[in-house]
Amino acid sequence: MSEIKLAAQVRENFGKGSARQARRDALTPAVIYGHGTAPKHVNVDAHALQLALRTPNVLLSLDIAGGGTELVIPKAVQKHPLKRSISHVDFLIVKKGEKVTVDVAIVTEGELAAGGNMLETLQNTISVEAEATHIPTEVTVSIAGLEAGTTIHAKDLVLPAGTTLAVDGDIAVLQVIGAQAEEPAADAAGTEA
């Protein structure tokens, strides 16, 4: 995973009023914390941040005006309930070589065995531990030819090199459900007495 570079400005004013003003100026308020450092309050260009956060668990290099550069990952993203625009972000400082725990999307590929079986998704994401600079974007699971009654557990997932599960391996992730037999249609003619 490559780093995305974003410019940030140190925030001097706090509170709802200054946050609203930042949003009117096309900036998103954010806080940077981690590794025992004091939290840094910054503003980031809203459009550039929106584009960067389209990639799950993106690794960002924030160039803070007058404050150096921080390597971060988004930890919490707050969105406006109606507009769906980003209203605030919490960034976690990471170091190269450091392991972090993140949720990664589970993606399926292939077709189930014939017979009208259905795939039930029990987990959309899975928590994994990976190096901060090598976070996988997704975990792919082949469902090709799986029969009814098959369950795929977290321990069955094939994870990228350097990535380990951060959850119990016995958690069910996907299962194949057999086609339900339809009830026979009621006899429309009826019986005569």
mmCIF file with all atom_site columns, C-alpha atoms in Angstrom:
data_model
loop_
_atom_site.group_PDB
_atom_site.id
_atom_site.type_symbol
_atom_site.label_atom_id
_atom_site.label_alt_id
_atom_site.label_comp_id
_atom_site.label_asym_id
_atom_site.label_entity_id
_atom_site.label_seq_id
_atom_site.pdbx_PDB_ins_code
_atom_site.Cartn_x
_atom_site.Cartn_y
_atom_site.Cartn_z
_atom_site.occupancy
_atom_site.B_iso_or_equiv
_atom_site.pdbx_formal_charge
_atom_site.auth_seq_id
_atom_site.auth_comp_id
_atom_site.auth_asym_id
_atom_site.auth_atom_id
_atom_site.pdbx_PDB_model_num
ATOM 1   C CA . MET A 1 1   ? 0.000   0.000   0.000  1.00 0.00 ? 1   MET A CA 1
ATOM 2   C CA . SER A 1 2   ? 1.386   3.367   -0.946 1.00 0.00 ? 2   SER A CA 1
ATOM 3   C CA . GLU A 1 3   ? 1.205   6.513   1.136  1.00 0.00 ? 3   GLU A CA 1
ATOM 4   C CA . ILE A 1 4   ? -1.070  9.359   0.147  1.00 0.00 ? 4   ILE A CA 1
ATOM 5   C CA . LYS A 1 5   ? 0.348   12.778  0.958  1.00 0.00 ? 5   LYS A CA 1
ATOM 6   C CA . LEU A 1 6   ? -2.013  15.431  2.314  1.00 0.00 ? 6   LEU A CA 1
ATOM 7   C CA . ALA A 1 7   ? -1.349  18.932  3.566  1.00 0.00 ? 7   ALA A CA 1
ATOM 8   C CA . ALA A 1 8   ? -2.649  19.935  7.000  1.00 0.00 ? 8   ALA A CA 1
ATOM 9   C CA . GLN A 1 9   ? -2.772  23.159  9.003  1.00 0.00 ? 9   GLN A CA 1
ATOM 10  C CA . VAL A 1 10  ? -2.524  23.396  12.776 1.00 0.00 ? 10  VAL A CA 1
ATOM 11  C CA . ARG A 1 11  ? -5.832  24.459  14.369 1.00 0.00 ? 11  ARG A CA 1
ATOM 12  C CA . GLU A 1 12  ? -5.524  27.228  16.918 1.00 0.00 ? 12  GLU A CA 1
ATOM 13  C CA . ASN A 1 13  ? -9.238  27.633  17.700 1.00 0.00 ? 13  ASN A CA 1
ATOM 14  C CA . PHE A 1 14  ? -11.513 24.901  19.012 1.00 0.00 ? 14  PHE A CA 1
ATOM 15  C CA . GLY A 1 15  ? -15.228 24.384  19.471 1.00 0.00 ? 15  GLY A CA 1
ATOM 16  C CA . LYS A 1 16  ? -18.290 24.178  17.259 1.00 0.00 ? 16  LYS A CA 1
ATOM 17  C CA . GLY A 1 17  ? -17.892 27.671  15.832 1.00 0.00 ? 17  GLY A CA 1
ATOM 18  C CA . SER A 1 18  ? -14.348 27.142  14.593 1.00 0.00 ? 18  SER A CA 1
ATOM 19  C CA . ALA A 1 19  ? -15.216 23.660  13.279 1.00 0.00 ? 19  ALA A CA 1
ATOM 20  C CA . ARG A 1 20  ? -18.150 25.089  11.305 1.00 0.00 ? 20  ARG A CA 1
ATOM 21  C CA . GLN A 1 21  ? -15.936 27.858  9.930  1.00 0.00 ? 21  GLN A CA 1
ATOM 22  C CA . ALA A 1 22  ? -13.347 25.285  8.848  1.00 0.00 ? 22  ALA A CA 1
ATOM 23  C CA . ARG A 1 23  ? -16.039 23.299  7.023  1.00 0.00 ? 23  ARG A CA 1
ATOM 24  C CA . ARG A 1 24  ? -17.261 26.486  5.287  1.00 0.00 ? 24  ARG A CA 1
ATOM 25  C CA . ASP A 1 25  ? -13.645 27.005  4.161  1.00 0.00 ? 25  ASP A CA 1
ATOM 26  C CA . ALA A 1 26  ? -13.643 23.468  2.619  1.00 0.00 ? 26  ALA A CA 1
ATOM 27  C CA . LEU A 1 27  ? -11.490 22.069  5.448  1.00 0.00 ? 27  LEU A CA 1
ATOM 28  C CA . THR A 1 28  ? -12.149 19.052  7.672  1.00 0.00 ? 28  THR A CA 1
ATOM 29  C CA . PRO A 1 29  ? -11.194 19.252  11.376 1.00 0.00 ? 29  PRO A CA 1
ATOM 30  C CA . ALA A 1 30  ? -9.090  16.341  12.606 1.00 0.00 ? 30  ALA A CA 1
ATOM 31  C CA . VAL A 1 31  ? -7.030  15.221  15.584 1.00 0.00 ? 31  VAL A CA 1
ATOM 32  C CA . ILE A 1 32  ? -3.762  13.264  15.456 1.00 0.00 ? 32  ILE A CA 1
ATOM 33  C CA . TYR A 1 33  ? -2.797  11.103  18.431 1.00 0.00 ? 33  TYR A CA 1
ATOM 34  C CA . GLY A 1 34  ? -0.762  8.064   19.426 1.00 0.00 ? 34  GLY A CA 1
ATOM 35  C CA . HIS A 1 35  ? 2.670   6.944   20.589 1.00 0.00 ? 35  HIS A CA 1
ATOM 36  C CA . GLY A 1 36  ? 2.349   8.924   23.810 1.00 0.00 ? 36  GLY A CA 1
ATOM 37  C CA . THR A 1 37  ? 2.391   12.289  22.064 1.00 0.00 ? 37  THR A CA 1
ATOM 38  C CA . ALA A 1 38  ? 0.059   15.156  22.888 1.00 0.00 ? 38  ALA A CA 1
ATOM 39  C CA . PRO A 1 39  ? -2.898  15.297  20.478 1.00 0.00 ? 39  PRO A CA 1
ATOM 40  C CA . LYS A 1 40  ? -2.432  17.646  17.523 1.00 0.00 ? 40  LYS A CA 1
ATOM 41  C CA . HIS A 1 41  ? -5.511  19.418  16.195 1.00 0.00 ? 41  HIS A CA 1
ATOM 42  C CA . VAL A 1 42  ? -5.379  20.097  12.457 1.00 0.00 ? 42  VAL A CA 1
ATOM 43  C CA . ASN A 1 43  ? -7.508  21.027  9.441  1.00 0.00 ? 43  ASN A CA 1
ATOM 44  C CA . VAL A 1 44  ? -7.190  19.020  6.214  1.00 0.00 ? 44  VAL A CA 1
ATOM 45  C CA . ASP A 1 45  ? -8.472  19.896  2.734  1.00 0.00 ? 45  ASP A CA 1
ATOM 46  C CA . ALA A 1 46  ? -11.964 18.335  2.678  1.00 0.00 ? 46  ALA A CA 1
ATOM 47  C CA . HIS A 1 47  ? -11.987 17.243  -0.975 1.00 0.00 ? 47  HIS A CA 1
ATOM 48  C CA . ALA A 1 48  ? -8.513  15.662  -0.904 1.00 0.00 ? 48  ALA A CA 1
ATOM 49  C CA . LEU A 1 49  ? -9.396  13.858  2.346  1.00 0.00 ? 49  LEU A CA 1
ATOM 50  C CA . GLN A 1 50  ? -12.689 12.579  0.914  1.00 0.00 ? 50  GLN A CA 1
ATOM 51  C CA . LEU A 1 51  ? -10.820 11.121  -2.078 1.00 0.00 ? 51  LEU A CA 1
ATOM 52  C CA . ALA A 1 52  ? -8.085  9.587   0.096  1.00 0.00 ? 52  ALA A CA 1
ATOM 53  C CA . LEU A 1 53  ? -10.564 7.917   2.453  1.00 0.00 ? 53  LEU A CA 1
ATOM 54  C CA . ARG A 1 54  ? -12.202 6.033   -0.409 1.00 0.00 ? 54  ARG A CA 1
ATOM 55  C CA . THR A 1 55  ? -9.447  3.476   0.144  1.00 0.00 ? 55  THR A CA 1
ATOM 56  C CA . PRO A 1 56  ? -10.124 1.523   3.355  1.00 0.00 ? 56  PRO A CA 1
ATOM 57  C CA . ASN A 1 57  ? -7.337  1.702   5.978  1.00 0.00 ? 57  ASN A CA 1
ATOM 58  C CA . VAL A 1 58  ? -5.405  4.162   3.823  1.00 0.00 ? 58  VAL A CA 1
ATOM 59  C CA . LEU A 1 59  ? -1.923  5.171   4.954  1.00 0.00 ? 59  LEU A CA 1
ATOM 60  C CA . LEU A 1 60  ? -1.595  8.968   4.966  1.00 0.00 ? 60  LEU A CA 1
ATOM 61  C CA . SER A 1 61  ? 1.460   11.160  5.201  1.00 0.00 ? 61  SER A CA 1
ATOM 62  C CA . LEU A 1 62  ? 0.216   14.437  6.714  1.00 0.00 ? 62  LEU A CA 1
ATOM 63  C CA . ASP A 1 63  ? 2.489   17.378  5.984  1.00 0.00 ? 63  ASP A CA 1
ATOM 64  C CA . ILE A 1 64  ? 1.598   19.747  8.840  1.00 0.00 ? 64  ILE A CA 1
ATOM 65  C CA . ALA A 1 65  ? 2.455   23.369  8.087  1.00 0.00 ? 65  ALA A CA 1
ATOM 66  C CA . GLY A 1 66  ? 5.096   24.314  10.652 1.00 0.00 ? 66  GLY A CA 1
ATOM 67  C CA . GLY A 1 67  ? 4.724   20.977  12.459 1.00 0.00 ? 67  GLY A CA 1
ATOM 68  C CA . GLY A 1 68  ? 6.574   18.357  10.435 1.00 0.00 ? 68  GLY A CA 1
ATOM 69  C CA . THR A 1 69  ? 5.180   15.199  8.851  1.00 0.00 ? 69  THR A CA 1
ATOM 70  C CA . GLU A 1 70  ? 3.173   12.442  10.513 1.00 0.00 ? 70  GLU A CA 1
ATOM 71  C CA . LEU A 1 71  ? 2.435   8.964   9.132  1.00 0.00 ? 71  LEU A CA 1
ATOM 72  C CA . VAL A 1 72  ? -1.162  8.154   10.135 1.00 0.00 ? 72  VAL A CA 1
ATOM 73  C CA . ILE A 1 73  ? -4.131  5.881   9.476  1.00 0.00 ? 73  ILE A CA 1
ATOM 74  C CA . PRO A 1 74  ? -7.767  6.942   9.968  1.00 0.00 ? 74  PRO A CA 1
ATOM 75  C CA . LYS A 1 75  ? -9.111  5.498   13.221 1.00 0.00 ? 75  LYS A CA 1
ATOM 76  C CA . ALA A 1 76  ? -12.564 7.124   13.391 1.00 0.00 ? 76  ALA A CA 1
ATOM 77  C CA . VAL A 1 77  ? -14.403 9.005   10.649 1.00 0.00 ? 77  VAL A CA 1
ATOM 78  C CA . GLN A 1 78  ? -17.518 11.017  11.507 1.00 0.00 ? 78  GLN A CA 1
ATOM 79  C CA . LYS A 1 79  ? -19.899 11.875  8.665  1.00 0.00 ? 79  LYS A CA 1
ATOM 80  C CA . HIS A 1 80  ? -22.788 14.296  8.421  1.00 0.00 ? 80  HIS A CA 1
ATOM 81  C CA . PRO A 1 81  ? -25.976 12.196  8.735  1.00 0.00 ? 81  PRO A CA 1
ATOM 82  C CA . LEU A 1 82  ? -27.684 13.685  5.664  1.00 0.00 ? 82  LEU A CA 1
ATOM 83  C CA . LYS A 1 83  ? -24.958 15.082  3.429  1.00 0.00 ? 83  LYS A CA 1
ATOM 84  C CA . ARG A 1 84  ? -22.596 12.123  4.109  1.00 0.00 ? 84  ARG A CA 1
ATOM 85  C CA . SER A 1 85  ? -19.669 14.558  3.973  1.00 0.00 ? 85  SER A CA 1
ATOM 86  C CA . ILE A 1 86  ? -16.834 13.989  6.433  1.00 0.00 ? 86  ILE A CA 1
ATOM 87  C CA . SER A 1 87  ? -17.235 16.235  9.478  1.00 0.00 ? 87  SER A CA 1
ATOM 88  C CA . HIS A 1 88  ? -14.273 15.049  11.626 1.00 0.00 ? 88  HIS A CA 1
ATOM 89  C CA . VAL A 1 89  ? -11.476 12.451  11.561 1.00 0.00 ? 89  VAL A CA 1
ATOM 90  C CA . ASP A 1 90  ? -9.336  10.872  14.281 1.00 0.00 ? 90  ASP A CA 1
ATOM 91  C CA . PHE A 1 91  ? -5.918  9.867   12.948 1.00 0.00 ? 91  PHE A CA 1
ATOM 92  C CA . LEU A 1 92  ? -3.652  7.344   14.682 1.00 0.00 ? 92  LEU A CA 1
ATOM 93  C CA . ILE A 1 93  ? 0.111   7.871   14.372 1.00 0.00 ? 93  ILE A CA 1
ATOM 94  C CA . VAL A 1 94  ? 1.939   4.792   13.044 1.00 0.00 ? 94  VAL A CA 1
ATOM 95  C CA . LYS A 1 95  ? 5.590   4.014   12.475 1.00 0.00 ? 95  LYS A CA 1
ATOM 96  C CA . LYS A 1 96  ? 7.095   1.988   9.643  1.00 0.00 ? 96  LYS A CA 1
ATOM 97  C CA . GLY A 1 97  ? 7.496   -1.625  10.745 1.00 0.00 ? 97  GLY A CA 1
ATOM 98  C CA . GLU A 1 98  ? 4.865   -1.262  13.483 1.00 0.00 ? 98  GLU A CA 1
ATOM 99  C CA . LYS A 1 99  ? 1.914   -3.689  13.588 1.00 0.00 ? 99  LYS A CA 1
ATOM 100 C CA . VAL A 1 100 ? -1.621  -2.290  13.725 1.00 0.00 ? 100 VAL A CA 1
ATOM 101 C CA . THR A 1 101 ? -5.031  -3.935  14.082 1.00 0.00 ? 101 THR A CA 1
ATOM 102 C CA . VAL A 1 102 ? -7.559  -2.976  11.410 1.00 0.00 ? 102 VAL A CA 1
ATOM 103 C CA . ASP A 1 103 ? -10.799 -4.281  9.914  1.00 0.00 ? 103 ASP A CA 1
ATOM 104 C CA . VAL A 1 104 ? -10.441 -5.512  6.329  1.00 0.00 ? 104 VAL A CA 1
ATOM 105 C CA . ALA A 1 105 ? -13.288 -6.193  3.870  1.00 0.00 ? 105 ALA A CA 1
ATOM 106 C CA . ILE A 1 106 ? -14.100 -9.805  2.950  1.00 0.00 ? 106 ILE A CA 1
ATOM 107 C CA . VAL A 1 107 ? -14.697 -10.284 -0.791 1.00 0.00 ? 107 VAL A CA 1
ATOM 108 C CA . THR A 1 108 ? -16.003 -13.469 -2.425 1.00 0.00 ? 108 THR A CA 1
ATOM 109 C CA . GLU A 1 109 ? -15.160 -14.829 -5.858 1.00 0.00 ? 109 GLU A CA 1
ATOM 110 C CA . GLY A 1 110 ? -16.538 -17.718 -7.861 1.00 0.00 ? 110 GLY A CA 1
ATOM 111 C CA . GLU A 1 111 ? -19.940 -19.418 -8.109 1.00 0.00 ? 111 GLU A CA 1
ATOM 112 C CA . LEU A 1 112 ? -21.613 -21.805 -5.685 1.00 0.00 ? 112 LEU A CA 1
ATOM 113 C CA . ALA A 1 113 ? -22.414 -25.372 -6.694 1.00 0.00 ? 113 ALA A CA 1
ATOM 114 C CA . ALA A 1 114 ? -25.571 -25.709 -8.791 1.00 0.00 ? 114 ALA A CA 1
ATOM 115 C CA . GLY A 1 115 ? -28.864 -26.297 -7.045 1.00 0.00 ? 115 GLY A CA 1
ATOM 116 C CA . GLY A 1 116 ? -30.121 -22.878 -6.006 1.00 0.00 ? 116 GLY A CA 1
ATOM 117 C CA . ASN A 1 117 ? -27.983 -22.638 -2.885 1.00 0.00 ? 117 ASN A CA 1
ATOM 118 C CA . MET A 1 118 ? -27.505 -19.220 -1.301 1.00 0.00 ? 118 MET A CA 1
ATOM 119 C CA . LEU A 1 119 ? -24.462 -17.640 0.330  1.00 0.00 ? 119 LEU A CA 1
ATOM 120 C CA . GLU A 1 120 ? -25.073 -16.040 3.725  1.00 0.00 ? 120 GLU A CA 1
ATOM 121 C CA . THR A 1 121 ? -22.511 -13.436 4.733  1.00 0.00 ? 121 THR A CA 1
ATOM 122 C CA . LEU A 1 122 ? -22.034 -13.502 8.501  1.00 0.00 ? 122 LEU A CA 1
ATOM 123 C CA . GLN A 1 123 ? -19.070 -11.076 8.614  1.00 0.00 ? 123 GLN A CA 1
ATOM 124 C CA . ASN A 1 124 ? -18.460 -8.284  6.080  1.00 0.00 ? 124 ASN A CA 1
ATOM 125 C CA . THR A 1 125 ? -15.050 -7.482  7.576  1.00 0.00 ? 125 THR A CA 1
ATOM 126 C CA . ILE A 1 126 ? -12.425 -9.314  9.603  1.00 0.00 ? 126 ILE A CA 1
ATOM 127 C CA . SER A 1 127 ? -9.978  -7.855  12.142 1.00 0.00 ? 127 SER A CA 1
ATOM 128 C CA . VAL A 1 128 ? -6.372  -8.516  11.218 1.00 0.00 ? 128 VAL A CA 1
ATOM 129 C CA . GLU A 1 129 ? -2.976  -7.436  12.458 1.00 0.00 ? 129 GLU A CA 1
ATOM 130 C CA . ALA A 1 130 ? -0.582  -6.185  9.788  1.00 0.00 ? 130 ALA A CA 1
ATOM 131 C CA . GLU A 1 131 ? 2.407   -3.906  9.383  1.00 0.00 ? 131 GLU A CA 1
ATOM 132 C CA . ALA A 1 132 ? 1.209   -0.298  9.102  1.00 0.00 ? 132 ALA A CA 1
ATOM 133 C CA . THR A 1 133 ? 2.803   0.136   5.678  1.00 0.00 ? 133 THR A CA 1
ATOM 134 C CA . HIS A 1 134 ? 1.421   -3.184  4.312  1.00 0.00 ? 134 HIS A CA 1
ATOM 135 C CA . ILE A 1 135 ? -2.251  -3.192  5.318  1.00 0.00 ? 135 ILE A CA 1
ATOM 136 C CA . PRO A 1 136 ? -4.277  -5.337  2.896  1.00 0.00 ? 136 PRO A CA 1
ATOM 137 C CA . THR A 1 137 ? -7.267  -3.651  1.262  1.00 0.00 ? 137 THR A CA 1
ATOM 138 C CA . GLU A 1 138 ? -9.333  -6.853  1.293  1.00 0.00 ? 138 GLU A CA 1
ATOM 139 C CA . VAL A 1 139 ? -9.308  -10.602 1.943  1.00 0.00 ? 139 VAL A CA 1
ATOM 140 C CA . THR A 1 140 ? -10.596 -12.694 -0.983 1.00 0.00 ? 140 THR A CA 1
ATOM 141 C CA . VAL A 1 141 ? -12.469 -15.967 -0.391 1.00 0.00 ? 141 VAL A CA 1
ATOM 142 C CA . SER A 1 142 ? -13.181 -18.477 -3.158 1.00 0.00 ? 142 SER A CA 1
ATOM 143 C CA . ILE A 1 143 ? -16.695 -19.917 -2.929 1.00 0.00 ? 143 ILE A CA 1
ATOM 144 C CA . ALA A 1 144 ? -16.409 -21.869 -6.173 1.00 0.00 ? 144 ALA A CA 1
ATOM 145 C CA . GLY A 1 145 ? -18.316 -25.149 -5.991 1.00 0.00 ? 145 GLY A CA 1
ATOM 146 C CA . LEU A 1 146 ? -19.226 -24.958 -2.311 1.00 0.00 ? 146 LEU A CA 1
ATOM 147 C CA . GLU A 1 147 ? -22.162 -27.169 -1.339 1.00 0.00 ? 147 GLU A CA 1
ATOM 148 C CA . ALA A 1 148 ? -25.054 -26.497 1.047  1.00 0.00 ? 148 ALA A CA 1
ATOM 149 C CA . GLY A 1 149 ? -24.036 -26.767 4.693  1.00 0.00 ? 149 GLY A CA 1
ATOM 150 C CA . THR A 1 150 ? -20.484 -25.509 4.136  1.00 0.00 ? 150 THR A CA 1
ATOM 151 C CA . THR A 1 151 ? -19.259 -22.922 6.640  1.00 0.00 ? 151 THR A CA 1
ATOM 152 C CA . ILE A 1 152 ? -16.096 -20.867 6.204  1.00 0.00 ? 152 ILE A CA 1
ATOM 153 C CA . HIS A 1 153 ? -14.463 -19.791 9.474  1.00 0.00 ? 153 HIS A CA 1
ATOM 154 C CA . ALA A 1 154 ? -11.950 -17.009 10.073 1.00 0.00 ? 154 ALA A CA 1
ATOM 155 C CA . LYS A 1 155 ? -9.141  -19.591 10.387 1.00 0.00 ? 155 LYS A CA 1
ATOM 156 C CA . ASP A 1 156 ? -9.962  -20.805 6.835  1.00 0.00 ? 156 ASP A CA 1
ATOM 157 C CA . LEU A 1 157 ? -9.216  -17.407 5.271  1.00 0.00 ? 157 LEU A CA 1
ATOM 158 C CA . VAL A 1 158 ? -6.041  -17.091 3.228  1.00 0.00 ? 158 VAL A CA 1
ATOM 159 C CA . LEU A 1 159 ? -4.369  -13.928 4.520  1.00 0.00 ? 159 LEU A CA 1
ATOM 160 C CA . PRO A 1 160 ? -1.613  -11.998 2.731  1.00 0.00 ? 160 PRO A CA 1
ATOM 161 C CA . ALA A 1 161 ? 1.968   -12.569 3.900  1.00 0.00 ? 161 ALA A CA 1
ATOM 162 C CA . GLY A 1 162 ? 2.744   -10.747 7.146  1.00 0.00 ? 162 GLY A CA 1
ATOM 163 C CA . THR A 1 163 ? -0.923  -10.538 8.140  1.00 0.00 ? 163 THR A CA 1
ATOM 164 C CA . THR A 1 164 ? -2.441  -12.478 11.060 1.00 0.00 ? 164 THR A CA 1
ATOM 165 C CA . LEU A 1 165 ? -5.944  -12.811 12.473 1.00 0.00 ? 165 LEU A CA 1
ATOM 166 C CA . ALA A 1 166 ? -6.818  -10.506 15.369 1.00 0.00 ? 166 ALA A CA 1
ATOM 167 C CA . VAL A 1 167 ? -9.994  -12.475 16.203 1.00 0.00 ? 167 VAL A CA 1
ATOM 168 C CA . ASP A 1 168 ? -10.909 -16.008 17.261 1.00 0.00 ? 168 ASP A CA 1
ATOM 169 C CA . GLY A 1 169 ? -10.332 -18.386 14.332 1.00 0.00 ? 169 GLY A CA 1
ATOM 170 C CA . ASP A 1 170 ? -13.603 -20.221 15.011 1.00 0.00 ? 170 ASP A CA 1
ATOM 171 C CA . ILE A 1 171 ? -15.791 -17.224 14.101 1.00 0.00 ? 171 ILE A CA 1
ATOM 172 C CA . ALA A 1 172 ? -18.066 -18.138 11.176 1.00 0.00 ? 172 ALA A CA 1
ATOM 173 C CA . VAL A 1 173 ? -17.561 -15.772 8.255  1.00 0.00 ? 173 VAL A CA 1
ATOM 174 C CA . LEU A 1 174 ? -19.687 -17.267 5.443  1.00 0.00 ? 174 LEU A CA 1
ATOM 175 C CA . GLN A 1 175 ? -22.050 -20.183 5.130  1.00 0.00 ? 175 GLN A CA 1
ATOM 176 C CA . VAL A 1 176 ? -23.856 -21.859 2.243  1.00 0.00 ? 176 VAL A CA 1
ATOM 177 C CA . ILE A 1 177 ? -27.567 -22.398 2.772  1.00 0.00 ? 177 ILE A CA 1
ATOM 178 C CA . GLY A 1 178 ? -29.445 -25.050 0.816  1.00 0.00 ? 178 GLY A CA 1
ATOM 179 C CA . ALA A 1 179 ? -32.328 -24.066 -1.416 1.00 0.00 ? 179 ALA A CA 1
ATOM 180 C CA . GLN A 1 180 ? -35.638 -24.126 0.459  1.00 0.00 ? 180 GLN A CA 1
ATOM 181 C CA . ALA A 1 181 ? -38.190 -26.541 -0.917 1.00 0.00 ? 181 ALA A CA 1
ATOM 182 C CA . GLU A 1 182 ? -41.340 -24.728 -1.940 1.00 0.00 ? 182 GLU A CA 1
ATOM 183 C CA . GLU A 1 183 ? -44.625 -25.860 -0.447 1.00 0.00 ? 183 GLU A CA 1
ATOM 184 C CA . PRO A 1 184 ? -46.862 -27.602 -2.980 1.00 0.00 ? 184 PRO A CA 1
ATOM 185 C CA . ALA A 1 185 ? -49.668 -25.397 -4.258 1.00 0.00 ? 185 ALA A CA 1
ATOM 186 C CA . ALA A 1 186 ? -53.052 -26.138 -2.684 1.00 0.00 ? 186 ALA A CA 1
ATOM 187 C CA . ASP A 1 187 ? -55.445 -28.134 -4.895 1.00 0.00 ? 187 ASP A CA 1
ATOM 188 C CA . ALA A 1 188 ? -57.646 -25.462 -6.474 1.00 0.00 ? 188 ALA A CA 1
ATOM 189 C CA . ALA A 1 189 ? -60.388 -27.898 -7.608 1.00 0.00 ? 189 ALA A CA 1
ATOM 190 C CA . GLY A 1 190 ? -61.294 -28.960 -4.055 1.00 0.00 ? 190 GLY A CA 1
ATOM 191 C CA . THR A 1 191 ? -63.171 -32.136 -3.202 1.00 0.00 ? 191 THR A CA 1
ATOM 192 C CA . GLU A 1 192 ? -66.883 -32.745 -3.471 1.00 0.00 ? 192 GLU A CA 1
ATOM 193 C CA . ALA A 1 193 ? -68.810 -34.087 -0.492 1.00 0.00 ? 193 ALA A CA 1
#
